[in-house]
Amino acid sequence: MKSGSTAETNVLVADDSSVVRKILKDHLEAYGYRVLLARDGREALDLYHLHDIHILITDLEMPRMDGLELCWLIRAEDDQHRTFSILMTADDDTQRRIEAFDAGADEFLTKPIDMPMLRARVRAGERITRTHRVMAEMLNTDYLTGVLNRRRFMERLEQQHRLLQGGNGTDKGMPFAVALFDIDHFKRVNDTYGHSNGDLALTLFAQTCASRLPPGGFLGRMGGEEFCMVLPAPQVETAIAKAEEIRVATEALTARTVEGALFAFTVSVGISPADGTETVADLIKRADESLYFAKNSGRNRTVVCGIDGVAVKARFYVM
């Protein structure tokens, strides 16, 4: 690997020319970058939704979706500037460049591409996105548990819900469910062992969830002792199984105070599939109703919204 390279930077190259794609891919990979390729803007947008893209290099003119529209859509989603966009164009038309900057492009490269200049632009983009990502991490993270805070979690949930509905013009996203977790009798933990050990319980639970997070899922702290997880799943049974795995793992936890005392705690879970919900508010409301049922029917159980009443199945319920 050559000097100045990074194995952690994902570069997305979008160009309808297979020759250009191969040239850029070979050159950037020689400097240690991970390169993903797209033949047009639509394919690039799909890859952007599947991967954490640091640098986007896109041609201006492409079929199905051009570079301007691609930059605009990514910037609309990327309000914290986690992706640096470089637009490639074969002309020097000033008005066209103004339109591109307005659409969210950060830099330009004129074809044919000067490779040393390309590397310089990519390195500059790395520095900028690294700074923005550190700032975003501080802004988006719950200070105690290290998971997403409520504001950032809800922003990502809104994006996921829009994808499911195909609201941004792309194909529908993968079905998913949300699971609301609430630590049982948390006030009792605080009153008995002190708030510092209540914080310990919150941290242990967040670690338990994070270590079992499925691909494409994400976790946030909604406030107090309540957490929420997005569970990508084609069937609700898959989401139930993951929630049950976390509930059982939590039940098996043993926390130790500074004084050496041991204590345990459990968690109640409310699940709602996203399919059939018109808004994120509806989705959270249904999950919250499930959680309320779980708390009031004995705690330490999982309840999922359904359409056939309440059916008992092992340790979880279907509403």
Short mmCIF file of C-alpha atoms in Angstrom, two decimals:
data_model
loop_
_atom_site.label_atom_id
_atom_site.label_comp_id
_atom_site.label_asym_id
_atom_site.label_seq_id
_atom_site.Cartn_x
_atom_site.Cartn_y
_atom_site.Cartn_z
CA MET A 1 0.00 0.00 0.00
CA LYS A 2 1.45 3.41 -0.94
CA SER A 3 2.03 6.33 1.38
CA GLY A 4 -1.05 8.41 2.17
CA SER A 5 -3.49 5.60 1.49
CA THR A 6 -6.38 4.57 3.71
CA ALA A 7 -8.13 1.22 3.88
CA GLU A 8 -11.14 2.79 5.56
CA THR A 9 -12.18 5.29 2.89
CA ASN A 10 -15.02 4.18 0.59
CA VAL A 11 -15.00 5.85 -2.83
CA LEU A 12 -18.02 5.54 -5.10
CA VAL A 13 -17.31 6.09 -8.82
CA ALA A 14 -20.32 6.66 -11.10
CA ASP A 15 -19.72 6.81 -14.85
CA ASP A 16 -21.47 5.22 -17.83
CA SER A 17 -18.09 4.47 -19.44
CA SER A 18 -16.65 1.10 -18.40
CA VAL A 19 -13.19 2.35 -19.48
CA VAL A 20 -13.34 5.38 -17.18
CA ARG A 21 -14.65 3.25 -14.31
CA LYS A 22 -11.79 0.77 -14.66
CA ILE A 23 -9.11 3.46 -14.92
CA LEU A 24 -10.31 5.26 -11.80
CA LYS A 25 -10.84 2.03 -9.88
CA ASP A 26 -7.36 0.67 -10.66
CA HIS A 27 -5.71 3.98 -9.82
CA LEU A 28 -7.53 4.55 -6.52
CA GLU A 29 -7.18 0.95 -5.36
CA ALA A 30 -3.43 1.23 -5.91
CA TYR A 31 -3.48 3.92 -3.21
CA GLY A 32 -5.46 1.78 -0.80
CA TYR A 33 -8.99 3.07 -1.33
CA ARG A 34 -12.01 0.77 -1.40
CA VAL A 35 -13.78 1.56 -4.68
CA LEU A 36 -17.40 0.82 -5.59
CA LEU A 37 -18.61 1.25 -9.17
CA ALA A 38 -21.91 2.39 -10.64
CA ARG A 39 -22.97 2.68 -14.28
CA ASP A 40 -25.41 5.54 -13.73
CA GLY A 41 -26.83 7.79 -11.04
CA ARG A 42 -29.64 5.44 -10.06
CA GLU A 43 -27.23 2.57 -9.44
CA ALA A 44 -24.92 4.94 -7.54
CA LEU A 45 -27.76 6.08 -5.28
CA ASP A 46 -28.61 2.46 -4.46
CA LEU A 47 -24.96 1.81 -3.51
CA TYR A 48 -24.90 4.99 -1.45
CA HIS A 49 -27.83 3.67 0.60
CA LEU A 50 -26.06 0.34 1.17
CA HIS A 51 -22.56 1.58 2.06
CA ASP A 52 -20.96 4.37 4.07
CA ILE A 53 -19.56 6.48 1.23
CA HIS A 54 -16.81 8.98 2.05
CA ILE A 55 -16.05 10.25 -1.47
CA LEU A 56 -18.38 10.34 -4.49
CA ILE A 57 -16.81 10.80 -7.94
CA THR A 58 -19.53 11.13 -10.57
CA ASP A 59 -19.77 11.97 -14.24
CA LEU A 60 -22.10 14.81 -15.16
CA GLU A 61 -23.87 13.16 -18.10
CA MET A 62 -25.27 9.66 -17.40
CA PRO A 63 -28.42 7.73 -18.36
CA ARG A 64 -31.41 7.24 -16.00
CA MET A 65 -30.04 9.78 -13.48
CA ASP A 66 -27.32 12.34 -14.22
CA GLY A 67 -24.61 13.61 -11.88
CA LEU A 68 -26.50 16.78 -10.95
CA GLU A 69 -29.54 14.89 -9.72
CA LEU A 70 -27.35 12.35 -7.93
CA CYS A 71 -25.47 15.12 -6.08
CA TRP A 72 -28.72 16.84 -5.18
CA LEU A 73 -30.33 13.69 -3.77
CA ILE A 74 -27.26 12.75 -1.75
CA ARG A 75 -26.85 16.24 -0.33
CA ALA A 76 -30.56 16.26 0.59
CA GLU A 77 -29.97 13.16 2.73
CA ASP A 78 -26.44 14.04 3.87
CA ASP A 79 -27.16 17.18 5.87
CA GLN A 80 -24.02 16.65 7.98
CA HIS A 81 -21.72 16.49 4.93
CA ARG A 82 -20.37 13.00 5.56
CA THR A 83 -19.81 12.50 1.80
CA PHE A 84 -17.56 14.70 -0.36
CA SER A 85 -18.83 14.97 -3.96
CA ILE A 86 -16.56 15.43 -6.97
CA LEU A 87 -18.24 16.04 -10.34
CA MET A 88 -16.45 15.11 -13.58
CA THR A 89 -17.28 17.13 -16.69
CA ALA A 90 -15.86 17.44 -20.19
CA ASP A 91 -16.55 21.17 -20.54
CA ASP A 92 -15.73 24.38 -18.71
CA ASP A 93 -19.18 25.99 -18.92
CA THR A 94 -19.44 28.36 -15.96
CA GLN A 95 -23.23 28.23 -15.67
CA ARG A 96 -23.13 24.43 -15.62
CA ARG A 97 -20.66 24.53 -12.75
CA ILE A 98 -22.81 26.99 -10.82
CA GLU A 99 -25.74 24.59 -11.20
CA ALA A 100 -23.57 21.75 -9.94
CA PHE A 101 -22.44 23.68 -6.86
CA ASP A 102 -26.08 24.54 -6.18
CA ALA A 103 -26.89 20.83 -6.48
CA GLY A 104 -24.35 19.97 -3.78
CA ALA A 105 -21.11 19.21 -5.64
CA ASP A 106 -17.96 20.12 -3.68
CA GLU A 107 -15.34 19.94 -6.43
CA PHE A 108 -14.85 19.61 -10.18
CA LEU A 109 -12.51 17.58 -12.35
CA THR A 110 -12.27 18.16 -16.08
CA LYS A 111 -12.03 15.19 -18.41
CA PRO A 112 -9.64 13.71 -19.37
CA ILE A 113 -8.82 13.24 -15.69
CA ASP A 114 -5.44 14.35 -14.40
CA MET A 115 -4.60 11.54 -11.94
CA PRO A 116 -2.35 13.53 -9.55
CA MET A 117 -5.12 16.15 -9.35
CA LEU A 118 -7.67 13.40 -8.70
CA ARG A 119 -5.63 12.11 -5.75
CA ALA A 120 -5.25 15.65 -4.41
CA ARG A 121 -9.03 16.20 -4.60
CA VAL A 122 -9.74 12.86 -2.91
CA ARG A 123 -7.23 13.59 -0.11
CA ALA A 124 -8.82 17.00 0.44
CA GLY A 125 -12.23 15.37 0.55
CA GLU A 126 -10.96 12.88 3.13
CA ARG A 127 -9.75 15.68 5.41
CA ILE A 128 -13.03 17.55 5.15
CA THR A 129 -15.29 14.53 5.71
CA ARG A 130 -13.10 13.30 8.58
CA THR A 131 -13.64 16.62 10.38
CA HIS A 132 -17.37 16.60 9.66
CA ARG A 133 -17.71 13.00 10.83
CA VAL A 134 -15.97 13.71 14.15
CA MET A 135 -18.28 16.67 14.73
CA ALA A 136 -21.32 14.63 13.68
CA GLU A 137 -20.31 11.83 16.04
CA MET A 138 -20.28 14.27 18.95
CA LEU A 139 -23.59 15.77 17.86
CA ASN A 140 -25.35 12.46 17.18
CA THR A 141 -24.21 10.24 20.05
CA ASP A 142 -25.74 9.70 23.46
CA TYR A 143 -23.03 10.81 25.89
CA LEU A 144 -23.52 7.91 28.33
CA THR A 145 -24.12 4.81 26.22
CA GLY A 146 -22.42 5.70 22.93
CA VAL A 147 -25.47 4.81 20.81
CA LEU A 148 -27.40 7.27 18.64
CA ASN A 149 -29.23 9.99 20.52
CA ARG A 150 -32.96 10.44 20.01
CA ARG A 151 -32.69 13.23 17.43
CA ARG A 152 -30.30 11.38 15.14
CA PHE A 153 -32.12 8.08 15.56
CA MET A 154 -35.40 9.67 14.49
CA GLU A 155 -33.72 11.28 11.46
CA ARG A 156 -32.41 7.92 10.31
CA LEU A 157 -35.74 6.26 11.01
CA GLU A 158 -37.48 8.86 8.84
CA GLN A 159 -35.04 8.10 6.02
CA GLN A 160 -35.58 4.35 6.40
CA HIS A 161 -39.36 4.80 6.37
CA ARG A 162 -39.20 6.94 3.22
CA LEU A 163 -37.11 4.27 1.52
CA LEU A 164 -39.64 1.61 2.44
CA GLN A 165 -42.37 3.66 0.83
CA GLY A 166 -40.24 4.49 -2.21
CA GLY A 167 -40.77 8.15 -1.41
CA ASN A 168 -37.53 9.41 -3.01
CA GLY A 169 -38.16 7.77 -6.38
CA THR A 170 -36.01 4.70 -5.76
CA ASP A 171 -37.18 1.13 -5.46
CA LYS A 172 -38.79 0.24 -2.16
CA GLY A 173 -36.39 -0.41 0.68
CA MET A 174 -36.20 -3.62 2.68
CA PRO A 175 -39.06 -4.24 5.13
CA PHE A 176 -38.18 -3.56 8.74
CA ALA A 177 -39.61 -3.38 12.23
CA VAL A 178 -38.86 -1.19 15.23
CA ALA A 179 -38.36 -2.61 18.70
CA LEU A 180 -38.81 -0.39 21.76
CA PHE A 181 -36.91 -1.62 24.85
CA ASP A 182 -37.59 -0.41 28.38
CA ILE A 183 -35.58 -1.58 31.40
CA ASP A 184 -37.97 -2.99 33.99
CA HIS A 185 -38.20 -1.32 37.42
CA PHE A 186 -35.36 1.04 36.56
CA LYS A 187 -36.29 3.45 39.35
CA ARG A 188 -35.80 0.59 41.78
CA VAL A 189 -32.28 0.04 40.42
CA ASN A 190 -31.46 3.73 40.97
CA ASP A 191 -33.02 3.82 44.44
CA THR A 192 -31.36 0.60 45.60
CA TYR A 193 -27.88 0.87 44.08
CA GLY A 194 -27.53 4.57 43.25
CA HIS A 195 -27.64 6.52 39.99
CA SER A 196 -24.07 5.60 39.04
CA ASN A 197 -25.09 1.95 38.97
CA GLY A 198 -28.26 2.87 37.11
CA ASP A 199 -25.89 4.34 34.51
CA LEU A 200 -23.97 1.07 34.59
CA ALA A 201 -27.17 -0.85 33.81
CA LEU A 202 -27.93 1.48 30.89
CA THR A 203 -24.41 1.06 29.51
CA LEU A 204 -24.47 -2.73 29.85
CA PHE A 205 -27.83 -2.93 28.13
CA ALA A 206 -26.67 -0.67 25.26
CA GLN A 207 -23.61 -2.90 24.79
CA THR A 208 -25.82 -5.99 24.79
CA CYS A 209 -27.98 -4.49 22.04
CA ALA A 210 -25.09 -3.12 20.00
CA SER A 211 -23.28 -6.47 19.96
CA ARG A 212 -26.40 -8.10 18.49
CA LEU A 213 -27.32 -5.41 16.00
CA PRO A 214 -28.21 -7.03 12.64
CA PRO A 215 -26.69 -5.76 9.35
CA GLY A 216 -28.48 -2.58 8.30
CA GLY A 217 -29.98 -2.05 11.76
CA PHE A 218 -29.33 0.84 14.12
CA LEU A 219 -29.93 1.63 17.78
CA GLY A 220 -30.81 4.79 19.67
CA ARG A 221 -31.50 5.91 23.20
CA MET A 222 -34.91 7.54 23.27
CA GLY A 223 -34.51 8.93 26.77
CA GLY A 224 -34.15 7.62 30.30
CA GLU A 225 -34.20 3.83 30.28
CA GLU A 226 -35.88 3.50 26.85
CA PHE A 227 -34.04 2.42 23.70
CA CYS A 228 -35.23 1.79 20.14
CA MET A 229 -33.77 -0.48 17.47
CA VAL A 230 -34.49 -0.71 13.76
CA LEU A 231 -34.51 -4.35 12.66
CA PRO A 232 -34.39 -4.98 8.89
CA ALA A 233 -36.41 -8.15 8.36
CA PRO A 234 -38.54 -9.56 5.51
CA GLN A 235 -40.77 -11.29 8.10
CA VAL A 236 -41.77 -10.01 11.52
CA GLU A 237 -40.75 -13.36 13.03
CA THR A 238 -37.11 -12.46 12.30
CA ALA A 239 -37.47 -9.22 14.26
CA ILE A 240 -39.18 -11.06 17.12
CA ALA A 241 -36.34 -13.59 17.27
CA LYS A 242 -33.73 -10.82 17.51
CA ALA A 243 -35.68 -8.96 20.20
CA GLU A 244 -36.07 -12.19 22.16
CA GLU A 245 -32.35 -12.85 21.86
CA ILE A 246 -31.64 -9.45 23.41
CA ARG A 247 -34.29 -9.91 26.12
CA VAL A 248 -32.86 -13.29 27.13
CA ALA A 249 -29.29 -11.97 27.07
CA THR A 250 -30.32 -9.05 29.28
CA GLU A 251 -32.00 -11.37 31.76
CA ALA A 252 -28.71 -13.30 32.02
CA LEU A 253 -26.60 -10.19 32.74
CA THR A 254 -25.04 -9.66 36.15
CA ALA A 255 -23.83 -6.16 37.02
CA ARG A 256 -21.30 -5.48 39.76
CA THR A 257 -21.25 -2.24 41.74
CA VAL A 258 -18.03 -0.53 42.85
CA GLU A 259 -18.69 -1.93 46.32
CA GLY A 260 -18.85 -5.45 44.86
CA ALA A 261 -22.61 -5.98 45.15
CA LEU A 262 -24.24 -7.91 42.30
CA PHE A 263 -27.55 -7.03 40.70
CA ALA A 264 -29.57 -8.08 37.68
CA PHE A 265 -32.36 -6.51 35.63
CA THR A 266 -34.75 -7.39 32.82
CA VAL A 267 -36.25 -5.57 29.85
CA SER A 268 -39.68 -5.36 28.21
CA VAL A 269 -40.00 -5.06 24.44
CA GLY A 270 -42.64 -3.67 22.09
CA ILE A 271 -42.38 -4.37 18.36
CA SER A 272 -44.15 -2.90 15.36
CA PRO A 273 -43.52 -3.76 11.67
CA ALA A 274 -43.13 -0.66 9.50
CA ASP A 275 -45.31 -2.05 6.72
CA GLY A 276 -48.79 -0.57 6.88
CA THR A 277 -47.76 2.56 8.78
CA GLU A 278 -48.22 5.88 6.99
CA THR A 279 -45.84 7.90 9.15
CA VAL A 280 -42.99 7.35 11.59
CA ALA A 281 -45.22 8.76 14.32
CA ASP A 282 -47.73 5.95 13.62
CA LEU A 283 -44.94 3.39 13.69
CA ILE A 284 -43.57 4.56 17.04
CA LYS A 285 -47.08 4.78 18.48
CA ARG A 286 -47.79 1.15 17.61
CA ALA A 287 -44.48 0.00 19.10
CA ASP A 288 -45.18 2.07 22.21
CA GLU A 289 -48.62 0.46 22.59
CA SER A 290 -46.97 -2.95 22.36
CA LEU A 291 -44.41 -1.94 25.00
CA TYR A 292 -47.18 -0.66 27.28
CA PHE A 293 -48.90 -4.04 27.00
CA ALA A 294 -45.62 -5.82 27.80
CA LYS A 295 -45.05 -3.68 30.89
CA ASN A 296 -48.60 -4.14 32.16
CA SER A 297 -48.85 -7.87 31.53
CA GLY A 298 -45.94 -8.92 33.70
CA ARG A 299 -42.78 -7.34 32.20
CA ASN A 300 -39.71 -9.21 30.88
CA ARG A 301 -41.52 -10.14 27.68
CA THR A 302 -41.84 -9.15 24.03
CA VAL A 303 -45.12 -7.96 22.51
CA VAL A 304 -45.62 -7.40 18.79
CA CYS A 305 -48.44 -5.59 17.04
CA GLY A 306 -50.71 -7.86 14.99
CA ILE A 307 -54.19 -7.90 13.51
CA ASP A 308 -55.59 -11.05 15.12
CA GLY A 309 -55.86 -10.02 18.75
CA VAL A 310 -53.44 -11.19 21.44
CA ALA A 311 -51.93 -14.66 21.18
CA VAL A 312 -49.45 -16.05 23.69
CA LYS A 313 -46.37 -17.71 22.19
CA ALA A 314 -43.66 -18.71 24.67
CA ARG A 315 -42.38 -15.47 26.22
CA PHE A 316 -43.79 -13.08 23.62
CA TYR A 317 -47.24 -11.84 22.73
CA VAL A 318 -48.87 -10.75 19.47
CA MET A 319 -51.35 -7.87 19.66
#
